[in-house]
mmCIF file of C-alpha atoms and ligand atoms in Angstrom:
data_model
loop_
_atom_site.group_PDB
_atom_site.id
_atom_site.type_symbol
_atom_site.label_atom_id
_atom_site.label_comp_id
_atom_site.label_asym_id
_atom_site.label_seq_id
_atom_site.Cartn_x
_atom_site.Cartn_y
_atom_site.Cartn_z
ATOM 1 C CA UNK A 241 -6.527 9.989 -42.218
ATOM 2 C CA UNK A 242 -5.245 9.141 -38.733
ATOM 3 C CA UNK A 243 -7.254 12.029 -37.241
ATOM 4 C CA UNK A 244 -10.409 10.911 -39.066
ATOM 5 C CA UNK A 245 -10.113 7.325 -37.754
ATOM 6 C CA UNK A 246 -9.727 8.455 -34.137
ATOM 7 C CA UNK A 247 -12.597 10.914 -34.481
ATOM 8 C CA UNK A 248 -14.716 8.095 -35.948
ATOM 9 C CA UNK A 249 -13.810 5.904 -32.922
ATOM 10 C CA UNK A 250 -14.821 8.783 -30.619
ATOM 11 C CA UNK A 251 -18.346 8.619 -32.091
ATOM 12 C CA UNK A 252 -18.671 4.813 -32.319
ATOM 13 C CA UNK A 253 -21.172 3.522 -29.770
ATOM 14 C CA UNK A 254 -19.754 -0.021 -29.511
ATOM 15 C CA UNK A 255 -16.141 1.102 -29.006
ATOM 16 C CA UNK A 256 -17.302 3.770 -26.556
ATOM 17 C CA UNK A 257 -18.628 0.963 -24.353
ATOM 18 C CA UNK A 258 -15.749 -1.473 -24.771
ATOM 19 C CA UNK A 259 -12.472 0.456 -24.870
ATOM 20 C CA UNK A 260 -12.766 2.599 -21.695
ATOM 21 C CA UNK A 261 -13.032 -0.604 -19.607
ATOM 22 C CA UNK A 262 -9.617 -1.833 -20.763
ATOM 23 C CA UNK A 263 -6.854 -1.340 -18.222
ATOM 24 C CA UNK A 264 -4.272 0.201 -20.533
ATOM 25 C CA UNK A 265 -6.764 2.790 -21.836
ATOM 26 C CA UNK A 266 -7.650 3.730 -18.243
ATOM 27 C CA UNK A 267 -3.967 4.058 -17.346
ATOM 28 C CA UNK A 268 -3.294 6.290 -20.360
ATOM 29 C CA UNK A 269 -6.199 8.566 -19.393
ATOM 30 C CA UNK A 270 -4.119 10.077 -16.576
ATOM 31 C CA UNK A 271 -2.104 12.012 -19.177
ATOM 32 C CA UNK A 272 -5.017 14.419 -19.686
ATOM 33 C CA UNK A 273 -7.060 14.080 -16.475
ATOM 34 C CA UNK A 274 -6.093 14.283 -12.769
ATOM 35 C CA UNK A 275 -8.922 11.783 -12.071
ATOM 36 C CA UNK A 276 -12.582 11.029 -12.630
ATOM 37 C CA UNK A 277 -13.945 12.817 -9.555
ATOM 38 C CA UNK A 278 -14.688 16.485 -8.856
ATOM 39 C CA UNK A 279 -12.590 16.260 -5.687
ATOM 40 C CA UNK A 280 -9.535 15.203 -7.737
ATOM 41 C CA UNK A 281 -10.174 18.084 -10.142
ATOM 42 C CA UNK A 282 -10.490 20.576 -7.260
ATOM 43 C CA UNK A 283 -7.257 19.352 -5.688
ATOM 44 C CA UNK A 284 -5.430 19.668 -9.013
ATOM 45 C CA UNK A 285 -6.792 23.223 -9.304
ATOM 46 C CA UNK A 286 -5.468 24.147 -5.834
ATOM 47 C CA UNK A 287 -2.026 22.897 -6.859
ATOM 48 C CA UNK A 288 -2.109 24.864 -10.125
ATOM 49 C CA UNK A 289 -3.176 28.053 -8.325
ATOM 50 C CA UNK A 290 0.019 27.824 -6.254
ATOM 51 C CA UNK A 291 1.816 28.257 -9.595
ATOM 52 C CA UNK A 292 -0.345 31.278 -10.609
ATOM 53 C CA UNK A 293 -2.287 29.156 -13.082
ATOM 54 C CA UNK A 294 -6.033 29.464 -13.035
ATOM 55 C CA UNK A 295 -8.385 26.629 -14.029
ATOM 56 C CA UNK A 296 -11.600 25.877 -15.868
ATOM 57 C CA UNK A 297 -13.637 22.825 -14.832
ATOM 58 C CA UNK A 298 -15.540 20.694 -17.271
ATOM 59 C CA UNK A 299 -17.596 17.613 -16.473
ATOM 60 C CA UNK A 300 -17.157 15.139 -19.305
ATOM 61 C CA UNK A 301 -20.246 13.754 -20.963
ATOM 62 C CA UNK A 302 -22.319 14.632 -23.969
ATOM 63 C CA UNK A 303 -25.962 14.275 -25.009
ATOM 64 C CA UNK A 304 -28.212 13.526 -22.034
ATOM 65 C CA UNK A 305 -31.284 11.417 -22.727
ATOM 66 C CA UNK A 306 -33.914 12.764 -20.349
ATOM 67 C CA UNK A 307 -34.837 15.668 -18.114
ATOM 68 C CA UNK A 308 -33.619 13.938 -14.946
ATOM 69 C CA UNK A 309 -30.181 13.475 -16.435
ATOM 70 C CA UNK A 310 -29.963 17.120 -17.511
ATOM 71 C CA UNK A 311 -31.113 18.211 -14.019
ATOM 72 C CA UNK A 312 -28.330 16.069 -12.561
ATOM 73 C CA UNK A 313 -25.772 17.965 -14.650
ATOM 74 C CA UNK A 314 -27.222 21.359 -13.650
ATOM 75 C CA UNK A 315 -27.091 20.379 -9.967
ATOM 76 C CA UNK A 316 -23.557 19.119 -10.422
ATOM 77 C CA UNK A 317 -22.342 22.409 -11.932
ATOM 78 C CA UNK A 318 -24.046 24.338 -9.122
ATOM 79 C CA UNK A 319 -22.087 22.190 -6.652
ATOM 80 C CA UNK A 320 -18.896 22.965 -8.573
ATOM 81 C CA UNK A 321 -19.579 26.713 -8.390
ATOM 82 C CA UNK A 322 -20.176 26.526 -4.634
ATOM 83 C CA UNK A 323 -17.002 24.475 -4.126
ATOM 84 C CA UNK A 324 -14.968 26.964 -6.160
ATOM 85 C CA UNK A 325 -16.254 29.805 -3.993
ATOM 86 C CA UNK A 326 -15.813 27.885 -0.696
ATOM 87 C CA UNK A 327 -12.221 27.007 -1.561
ATOM 88 C CA UNK A 328 -11.390 30.523 -2.782
ATOM 89 C CA UNK A 329 -10.322 29.298 -6.198
ATOM 90 C CA UNK A 330 -10.298 31.570 -9.265
ATOM 91 C CA UNK A 331 -11.722 28.768 -11.447
ATOM 92 C CA UNK A 332 -14.360 29.131 -14.149
ATOM 93 C CA UNK A 333 -16.579 26.373 -15.564
ATOM 94 C CA UNK A 334 -17.152 25.228 -19.136
ATOM 95 C CA UNK A 335 -20.182 23.190 -20.167
ATOM 96 C CA UNK A 336 -21.720 21.626 -23.228
ATOM 97 C CA UNK A 337 -25.324 22.456 -24.128
ATOM 98 C CA UNK A 338 -25.883 18.787 -25.021
ATOM 99 C CA UNK A 339 -25.148 17.999 -21.350
ATOM 100 C CA UNK A 340 -27.912 20.290 -20.157
ATOM 101 C CA UNK A 341 -30.622 19.103 -22.489
ATOM 102 C CA UNK A 342 -30.359 20.873 -25.861
ATOM 103 C CA UNK A 343 -31.404 17.631 -27.616
ATOM 104 C CA UNK A 344 -34.580 17.655 -25.524
ATOM 105 C CA UNK A 345 -35.352 21.213 -26.651
ATOM 106 C CA UNK A 346 -33.386 24.456 -26.897
ATOM 107 C CA UNK A 347 -35.736 26.038 -24.305
ATOM 108 C CA UNK A 348 -34.742 23.351 -21.798
ATOM 109 C CA UNK A 349 -31.021 23.972 -22.316
ATOM 110 C CA UNK A 350 -31.541 27.718 -22.183
ATOM 111 C CA UNK A 351 -33.514 27.533 -18.894
ATOM 112 C CA UNK A 352 -30.916 25.203 -17.392
ATOM 113 C CA UNK A 353 -28.109 27.527 -18.471
ATOM 114 C CA UNK A 354 -29.882 30.519 -16.930
ATOM 115 C CA UNK A 355 -30.201 28.650 -13.631
ATOM 116 C CA UNK A 356 -26.443 28.007 -13.601
ATOM 117 C CA UNK A 357 -25.689 31.604 -14.635
ATOM 118 C CA UNK A 358 -27.893 33.011 -11.850
ATOM 119 C CA UNK A 359 -25.874 31.183 -9.206
ATOM 120 C CA UNK A 360 -22.563 31.976 -10.926
ATOM 121 C CA UNK A 361 -23.492 35.667 -11.017
ATOM 122 C CA UNK A 362 -24.345 35.642 -7.310
ATOM 123 C CA UNK A 363 -20.988 34.012 -6.552
ATOM 124 C CA UNK A 364 -19.137 36.274 -9.012
ATOM 125 C CA UNK A 365 -17.970 33.345 -11.128
ATOM 126 C CA UNK A 366 -17.709 32.837 -14.886
ATOM 127 C CA UNK A 367 -19.289 30.213 -17.175
ATOM 128 C CA UNK A 368 -18.094 29.194 -20.648
ATOM 129 C CA UNK A 369 -20.252 27.424 -23.232
ATOM 130 C CA UNK A 370 -18.289 24.846 -25.225
ATOM 131 C CA UNK A 371 -18.867 24.626 -28.950
ATOM 132 C CA UNK A 372 -19.678 21.138 -30.237
ATOM 133 C CA UNK A 373 -20.142 19.574 -33.697
ATOM 134 C CA UNK A 374 -21.590 21.863 -36.406
ATOM 135 C CA UNK A 375 -25.083 20.376 -36.018
ATOM 136 C CA UNK A 376 -25.275 22.451 -32.800
ATOM 137 C CA UNK A 377 -23.512 25.666 -33.895
ATOM 138 C CA UNK A 378 -26.597 27.756 -34.729
ATOM 139 C CA UNK A 379 -28.465 26.702 -31.583
ATOM 140 C CA UNK A 380 -25.418 27.275 -29.375
ATOM 141 C CA UNK A 381 -24.892 30.786 -30.766
ATOM 142 C CA UNK A 382 -28.603 31.628 -30.482
ATOM 143 C CA UNK A 383 -28.704 30.477 -26.863
ATOM 144 C CA UNK A 384 -25.508 32.403 -26.103
ATOM 145 C CA UNK A 385 -26.927 35.579 -27.662
ATOM 146 C CA UNK A 386 -30.110 35.050 -25.626
ATOM 147 C CA UNK A 387 -28.226 35.053 -22.319
ATOM 148 C CA UNK A 388 -25.306 37.395 -23.099
ATOM 149 C CA UNK A 389 -27.557 40.464 -23.002
ATOM 150 C CA UNK A 390 -28.614 39.683 -19.440
ATOM 151 C CA UNK A 391 -25.504 38.097 -17.921
ATOM 152 C CA UNK A 392 -21.971 39.468 -18.163
ATOM 153 C CA UNK A 393 -20.451 36.305 -16.674
ATOM 154 C CA UNK A 394 -20.881 34.066 -19.717
ATOM 155 C CA UNK A 395 -18.704 33.361 -22.755
ATOM 156 C CA UNK A 396 -18.794 31.129 -25.820
ATOM 157 C CA UNK A 397 -16.176 29.034 -27.563
ATOM 158 C CA UNK A 398 -15.841 29.426 -31.368
ATOM 159 C CA UNK A 399 -13.918 27.275 -33.875
ATOM 160 C CA UNK A 400 -11.384 28.631 -36.379
ATOM 161 C CA UNK A 401 -11.866 25.648 -38.722
ATOM 162 C CA UNK A 402 -15.411 26.794 -39.622
ATOM 163 C CA UNK A 403 -15.692 29.254 -42.536
ATOM 164 C CA UNK A 404 -18.552 31.015 -40.745
ATOM 165 C CA UNK A 405 -16.683 32.031 -37.586
ATOM 166 C CA UNK A 406 -15.565 35.479 -38.748
ATOM 167 C CA UNK A 407 -19.249 36.387 -39.366
ATOM 168 C CA UNK A 408 -20.244 34.833 -36.036
ATOM 169 C CA UNK A 409 -17.707 37.016 -34.201
ATOM 170 C CA UNK A 410 -18.839 40.192 -35.972
ATOM 171 C CA UNK A 411 -22.472 39.244 -35.290
ATOM 172 C CA UNK A 412 -21.935 39.151 -31.539
ATOM 173 C CA UNK A 413 -19.598 42.115 -30.899
ATOM 174 C CA UNK A 414 -22.527 44.392 -30.069
ATOM 175 C CA UNK A 415 -23.202 42.162 -27.041
ATOM 176 C CA UNK A 416 -19.742 42.777 -25.558
ATOM 177 C CA UNK A 417 -19.103 39.030 -25.661
ATOM 178 C CA UNK A 418 -16.471 36.770 -24.163
ATOM 179 C CA UNK A 419 -15.043 34.537 -26.878
ATOM 180 C CA UNK A 420 -12.693 31.584 -26.438
ATOM 181 C CA UNK A 421 -11.121 30.843 -29.809
ATOM 182 C CA UNK A 422 -10.127 27.233 -30.600
ATOM 183 C CA UNK A 423 -9.118 25.473 -33.805
ATOM 184 C CA UNK A 424 -11.974 22.926 -33.570
ATOM 185 C CA UNK A 425 -12.039 19.278 -32.511
ATOM 186 C CA UNK A 426 -14.813 17.550 -34.512
ATOM 187 C CA UNK A 427 -15.081 15.784 -37.833
ATOM 188 C CA UNK A 428 -16.570 18.321 -40.269
ATOM 189 C CA UNK A 429 -17.064 18.325 -44.047
ATOM 190 C CA UNK A 430 -15.048 20.595 -46.293
ATOM 191 C CA UNK A 431 -18.265 22.337 -47.306
ATOM 192 C CA UNK A 432 -18.267 24.089 -43.955
ATOM 193 C CA UNK A 433 -14.736 23.743 -42.536
ATOM 194 C CA UNK A 434 -11.167 24.160 -43.752
ATOM 195 C CA UNK A 435 -9.881 20.613 -44.421
ATOM 196 C CA UNK A 436 -6.180 21.593 -44.290
ATOM 197 C CA UNK A 437 -4.443 22.328 -41.000
ATOM 198 C CA UNK A 438 -2.423 25.177 -42.548
ATOM 199 C CA UNK A 439 -5.671 26.941 -43.534
ATOM 200 C CA UNK A 440 -7.123 26.432 -40.058
ATOM 201 C CA UNK A 441 -3.954 27.941 -38.556
ATOM 202 C CA UNK A 442 -4.075 30.898 -40.959
ATOM 203 C CA UNK A 443 -7.739 31.502 -40.152
ATOM 204 C CA UNK A 444 -6.997 31.250 -36.414
ATOM 205 C CA UNK A 445 -4.484 34.095 -36.753
ATOM 206 C CA UNK A 446 -6.873 36.183 -38.836
ATOM 207 C CA UNK A 447 -9.642 35.729 -36.249
ATOM 208 C CA UNK A 448 -7.176 36.429 -33.438
ATOM 209 C CA UNK A 449 -6.314 39.748 -35.110
ATOM 210 C CA UNK A 450 -10.011 40.608 -35.353
ATOM 211 C CA UNK A 451 -10.481 39.763 -31.680
ATOM 212 C CA UNK A 452 -7.476 41.868 -30.679
ATOM 213 C CA UNK A 453 -8.860 44.860 -32.593
ATOM 214 C CA UNK A 454 -12.150 44.425 -30.711
ATOM 215 C CA UNK A 455 -10.262 43.877 -27.440
ATOM 216 C CA UNK A 456 -8.467 47.202 -27.915
ATOM 217 C CA UNK A 457 -11.878 48.872 -28.102
ATOM 218 C CA UNK A 458 -12.972 46.968 -24.975
ATOM 219 C CA UNK A 459 -15.664 45.229 -27.012
ATOM 220 C CA UNK A 460 -14.718 41.673 -26.112
ATOM 221 C CA UNK A 461 -13.015 39.412 -23.600
ATOM 222 C CA UNK A 462 -10.799 37.356 -25.909
ATOM 223 C CA UNK A 463 -9.310 34.048 -24.795
ATOM 224 C CA UNK A 464 -6.980 32.059 -27.026
ATOM 225 C CA UNK A 465 -7.364 28.349 -26.275
ATOM 226 C CA UNK A 466 -4.502 26.687 -28.085
ATOM 227 C CA UNK A 467 -1.217 24.879 -27.424
ATOM 228 C CA UNK A 468 0.210 26.099 -30.724
ATOM 229 C CA UNK A 469 3.284 28.033 -29.632
ATOM 230 C CA UNK A 470 3.827 29.562 -33.088
ATOM 231 C CA UNK A 471 0.327 31.010 -33.016
ATOM 232 C CA UNK A 472 0.748 32.218 -29.442
ATOM 233 C CA UNK A 473 4.088 33.877 -30.355
ATOM 234 C CA UNK A 474 2.452 35.710 -33.246
ATOM 235 C CA UNK A 475 -0.392 36.922 -31.043
ATOM 236 C CA UNK A 476 2.154 38.119 -28.475
ATOM 237 C CA UNK A 477 4.111 39.975 -31.208
ATOM 238 C CA UNK A 478 0.922 41.717 -32.346
ATOM 239 C CA UNK A 479 0.175 42.758 -28.777
ATOM 240 C CA UNK A 480 3.614 44.220 -28.082
ATOM 241 C CA UNK A 481 3.398 46.266 -31.309
ATOM 242 C CA UNK A 482 0.386 48.132 -29.944
ATOM 243 C CA UNK A 483 0.744 50.466 -26.974
ATOM 244 C CA UNK A 484 -2.866 50.138 -25.849
ATOM 245 C CA UNK A 485 -2.507 46.437 -24.902
ATOM 246 C CA UNK A 486 0.186 44.589 -22.984
ATOM 247 C CA UNK A 487 0.971 40.934 -22.334
ATOM 248 C CA UNK A 488 -0.966 41.067 -19.065
ATOM 249 C CA UNK A 489 -4.101 41.548 -21.202
ATOM 250 C CA UNK A 490 -3.494 38.269 -23.009
ATOM 251 C CA UNK A 491 -5.404 35.185 -21.810
ATOM 252 C CA UNK A 492 -4.337 31.734 -22.973
ATOM 253 C CA UNK A 493 -6.203 28.558 -22.024
ATOM 254 C CA UNK A 494 -4.737 25.074 -22.429
ATOM 255 C CA UNK A 495 -5.748 21.535 -21.535
ATOM 256 C CA UNK A 496 -4.517 19.852 -18.363
ATOM 257 C CA UNK A 497 -1.305 17.906 -18.960
ATOM 258 C CA UNK A 498 -0.429 19.485 -22.332
ATOM 259 C CA UNK A 499 2.427 21.889 -23.157
ATOM 260 C CA UNK A 500 3.369 22.604 -19.529
ATOM 261 C CA UNK A 501 6.676 24.172 -20.616
ATOM 262 C CA UNK A 502 4.804 26.669 -22.820
ATOM 263 C CA UNK A 503 2.507 27.505 -19.888
ATOM 264 C CA UNK A 504 5.554 28.212 -17.685
ATOM 265 C CA UNK A 505 7.152 30.540 -20.199
ATOM 266 C CA UNK A 506 3.856 32.391 -20.788
ATOM 267 C CA UNK A 507 3.459 32.930 -17.045
ATOM 268 C CA UNK A 508 6.982 34.319 -16.892
ATOM 269 C CA UNK A 509 6.084 36.811 -19.645
ATOM 270 C CA UNK A 510 3.103 38.010 -17.605
ATOM 271 C CA UNK A 511 0.433 36.307 -19.728
ATOM 272 C CA UNK A 512 -2.668 35.017 -17.895
ATOM 273 C CA UNK A 513 -2.805 31.225 -18.182
ATOM 274 C CA UNK A 514 -5.669 28.895 -17.309
ATOM 275 C CA UNK A 515 -5.801 25.127 -17.622
ATOM 276 C CA UNK A 516 -8.997 23.279 -18.472
ATOM 277 C CA UNK A 517 -9.455 20.318 -16.139
ATOM 278 C CA UNK A 518 -11.779 17.642 -17.453
ATOM 279 C CA UNK A 519 -13.158 14.975 -15.123
ATOM 280 C CA UNK A 520 -16.058 12.528 -14.907
ATOM 281 C CA UNK A 521 -16.711 8.931 -15.885
ATOM 282 C CA UNK A 522 -17.795 9.620 -19.527
ATOM 283 C CA UNK A 523 -14.320 10.521 -20.666
ATOM 284 C CA UNK A 524 -13.795 8.289 -23.695
ATOM 285 C CA UNK A 525 -15.047 10.435 -26.685
ATOM 286 C CA UNK A 526 -13.231 13.470 -25.261
ATOM 287 C CA UNK A 527 -10.093 11.419 -24.748
ATOM 288 C CA UNK A 528 -10.206 10.140 -28.365
ATOM 289 C CA UNK A 529 -10.430 13.730 -29.621
ATOM 290 C CA UNK A 530 -7.231 14.492 -27.636
ATOM 291 C CA UNK A 531 -5.469 11.527 -29.257
ATOM 292 C CA UNK A 532 -6.611 12.711 -32.670
ATOM 293 C CA UNK A 533 -4.904 16.045 -32.101
ATOM 294 C CA UNK A 534 -1.424 14.572 -31.960
ATOM 295 C CA UNK A 535 -0.130 11.286 -33.425
ATOM 296 C CA UNK A 536 2.475 10.960 -30.639
ATOM 297 C CA UNK A 537 -0.380 10.536 -28.154
ATOM 298 C CA UNK A 538 -1.323 7.248 -29.760
ATOM 299 C CA UNK A 539 2.186 5.923 -29.060
ATOM 300 C CA UNK A 540 1.703 6.996 -25.467
ATOM 301 C CA UNK A 541 -1.519 4.931 -25.333
ATOM 302 C CA UNK A 542 0.218 1.907 -26.856
ATOM 303 C CA UNK A 543 3.134 2.223 -24.425
ATOM 304 C CA UNK A 544 0.619 1.984 -21.523
ATOM 305 C CA UNK A 545 -0.517 -1.313 -23.073
ATOM 306 C CA UNK A 546 3.058 -2.599 -23.051
ATOM 307 C CA UNK A 547 3.737 -1.638 -19.418
ATOM 308 C CA UNK A 548 0.853 -3.994 -18.534
HETATM 309 C C1 LIG B 733 -9.132 25.277 -23.116
HETATM 310 C C2 LIG B 733 -9.600 24.581 -24.363
HETATM 311 C C3 LIG B 733 -10.953 24.485 -24.624
HETATM 312 C C4 LIG B 733 -11.386 23.839 -25.780
HETATM 313 N N1 LIG B 733 -12.731 23.821 -26.061
HETATM 314 C C5 LIG B 733 -13.140 23.324 -27.240
HETATM 315 C C6 LIG B 733 -14.507 23.412 -27.631
HETATM 316 O O1 LIG B 733 -15.365 23.894 -26.885
HETATM 317 N N2 LIG B 733 -14.856 22.943 -28.858
HETATM 318 C C7 LIG B 733 -13.929 22.393 -29.732
HETATM 319 O O2 LIG B 733 -14.295 22.027 -30.853
HETATM 320 N N3 LIG B 733 -12.638 22.284 -29.368
HETATM 321 C C8 LIG B 733 -12.223 22.730 -28.158
HETATM 322 N N4 LIG B 733 -10.898 22.636 -27.821
HETATM 323 C C9 LIG B 733 -9.983 21.790 -28.638
HETATM 324 C C10 LIG B 733 -9.412 22.544 -29.830
HETATM 325 O O3 LIG B 733 -10.405 22.758 -30.804
HETATM 326 C C11 LIG B 733 -8.251 21.779 -30.479
HETATM 327 O O4 LIG B 733 -8.711 20.535 -30.946
HETATM 328 C C12 LIG B 733 -7.080 21.528 -29.547
HETATM 329 O O5 LIG B 733 -6.830 22.618 -28.722
HETATM 330 C C13 LIG B 733 -5.789 21.240 -30.379
HETATM 331 O O6 LIG B 733 -5.474 22.336 -31.169
HETATM 332 P P1 LIG B 733 -4.281 23.360 -30.866
HETATM 333 O O7 LIG B 733 -4.831 24.723 -30.988
HETATM 334 O O8 LIG B 733 -3.633 23.053 -29.579
HETATM 335 O O9 LIG B 733 -3.307 23.202 -32.111
HETATM 336 P P2 LIG B 733 -2.618 21.936 -32.787
HETATM 337 O O10 LIG B 733 -2.094 22.421 -34.080
HETATM 338 O O11 LIG B 733 -3.528 20.763 -32.777
HETATM 339 O O12 LIG B 733 -1.425 21.638 -31.801
HETATM 340 C C14 LIG B 733 -0.309 22.501 -31.673
HETATM 341 C C15 LIG B 733 0.700 21.813 -30.779
HETATM 342 O O13 LIG B 733 0.158 21.706 -29.452
HETATM 343 C C16 LIG B 733 0.451 20.437 -28.879
HETATM 344 N N5 LIG B 733 -0.804 19.670 -28.728
HETATM 345 C C17 LIG B 733 -2.019 19.973 -29.226
HETATM 346 N N6 LIG B 733 -2.943 19.072 -28.854
HETATM 347 C C18 LIG B 733 -2.283 18.158 -28.135
HETATM 348 C C19 LIG B 733 -2.669 16.962 -27.479
HETATM 349 N N7 LIG B 733 -3.938 16.520 -27.497
HETATM 350 N N8 LIG B 733 -1.730 16.276 -26.807
HETATM 351 C C20 LIG B 733 -0.441 16.690 -26.764
HETATM 352 N N9 LIG B 733 -0.010 17.821 -27.361
HETATM 353 C C21 LIG B 733 -0.903 18.539 -28.040
HETATM 354 C C22 LIG B 733 1.386 19.748 -29.861
HETATM 355 O O14 LIG B 733 2.702 20.100 -29.526
HETATM 356 C C23 LIG B 733 1.000 20.375 -31.172
HETATM 357 O O15 LIG B 733 2.033 20.317 -32.128
HETATM 358 C C24 LIG B 733 -10.435 23.269 -26.677
HETATM 359 C C25 LIG B 733 -9.077 23.395 -26.428
HETATM 360 C C26 LIG B 733 -8.650 24.042 -25.293
HETATM 361 C C27 LIG B 733 -7.172 24.187 -25.061
#
């Protein structure tokens, strides 16, 4: 119920205009973002690298309305790639197809993605494609399959809450894909997605097992993007049971500001950890999805209101 209300707020146009301007909402934003600017994100990444933690940059913002706007996003990500290379960071980037014009036509998004991938390939850097609401799943997977054959520096995020994801994984293994597995952050109907958290968690583990089998055959780069320490522990137990993989082969991605203690203990076990740093002025829908993930976050927001 609580999750559904916050996810509804994240999609409400009126509240999206009003709430981000309120001081206490802005103050609370700092829990999940080092700042709105790329420079702040880059500085946070340099600090994290000192602690052996890699980073993934994502510019917040969804659905662009015209070609100029989508070009602006492409140019921005090209600047990010150059900055990452100039500063010798190990960072990757993660983008949404709606940011680079998929609502204007899948060909536009695909061409824009290729332009970013060309530069990333030249700079030896990696690009992730986020997965958005289910309206975009087919198009996102088609576009990914279209580029994965040509570029080895691109990966896709897939959601464990969707019933279809096991078939989607099997359908892309021939491409030697990179897959970042998440639970899923959008409001979906029970016709297509597990409504109960326990079923999403169980499916996450099942998909993780499938990815580890493929990883053992070197058929996939598997990244587990979750803060769920029980799930991470189970994945680690599976890995140590098999001699052909070790904890250094495990990649876990988390969001900036969340579960830092888990990140520390993973690093100590030799697991590769990366933190996704979100920045940009269009942060409100993304921020609401973070609140929806954990009731305690709402209390944090309200406490910012009280501190004035
Ligand atoms: C790197 C990364 C990339 C992502 N990309 C996408 C994407 O492209 N598409 C998509 O649909 N979703 C994406 N997500 C979001 C994802 O789908 C989940 O909504 C989110 O990760 C919460 O699920 P969880 O796996 O952490 O498990 P949960 O069961 O939600 O959380 C497990 C525990 O982690 C901690 N935790 C989780 N979330 C929070 C939070 N917001 N604040 C504080 N503590 C928290 C709590 O201790 C919680 O008990 C991404 C997540 C990550 C980490």
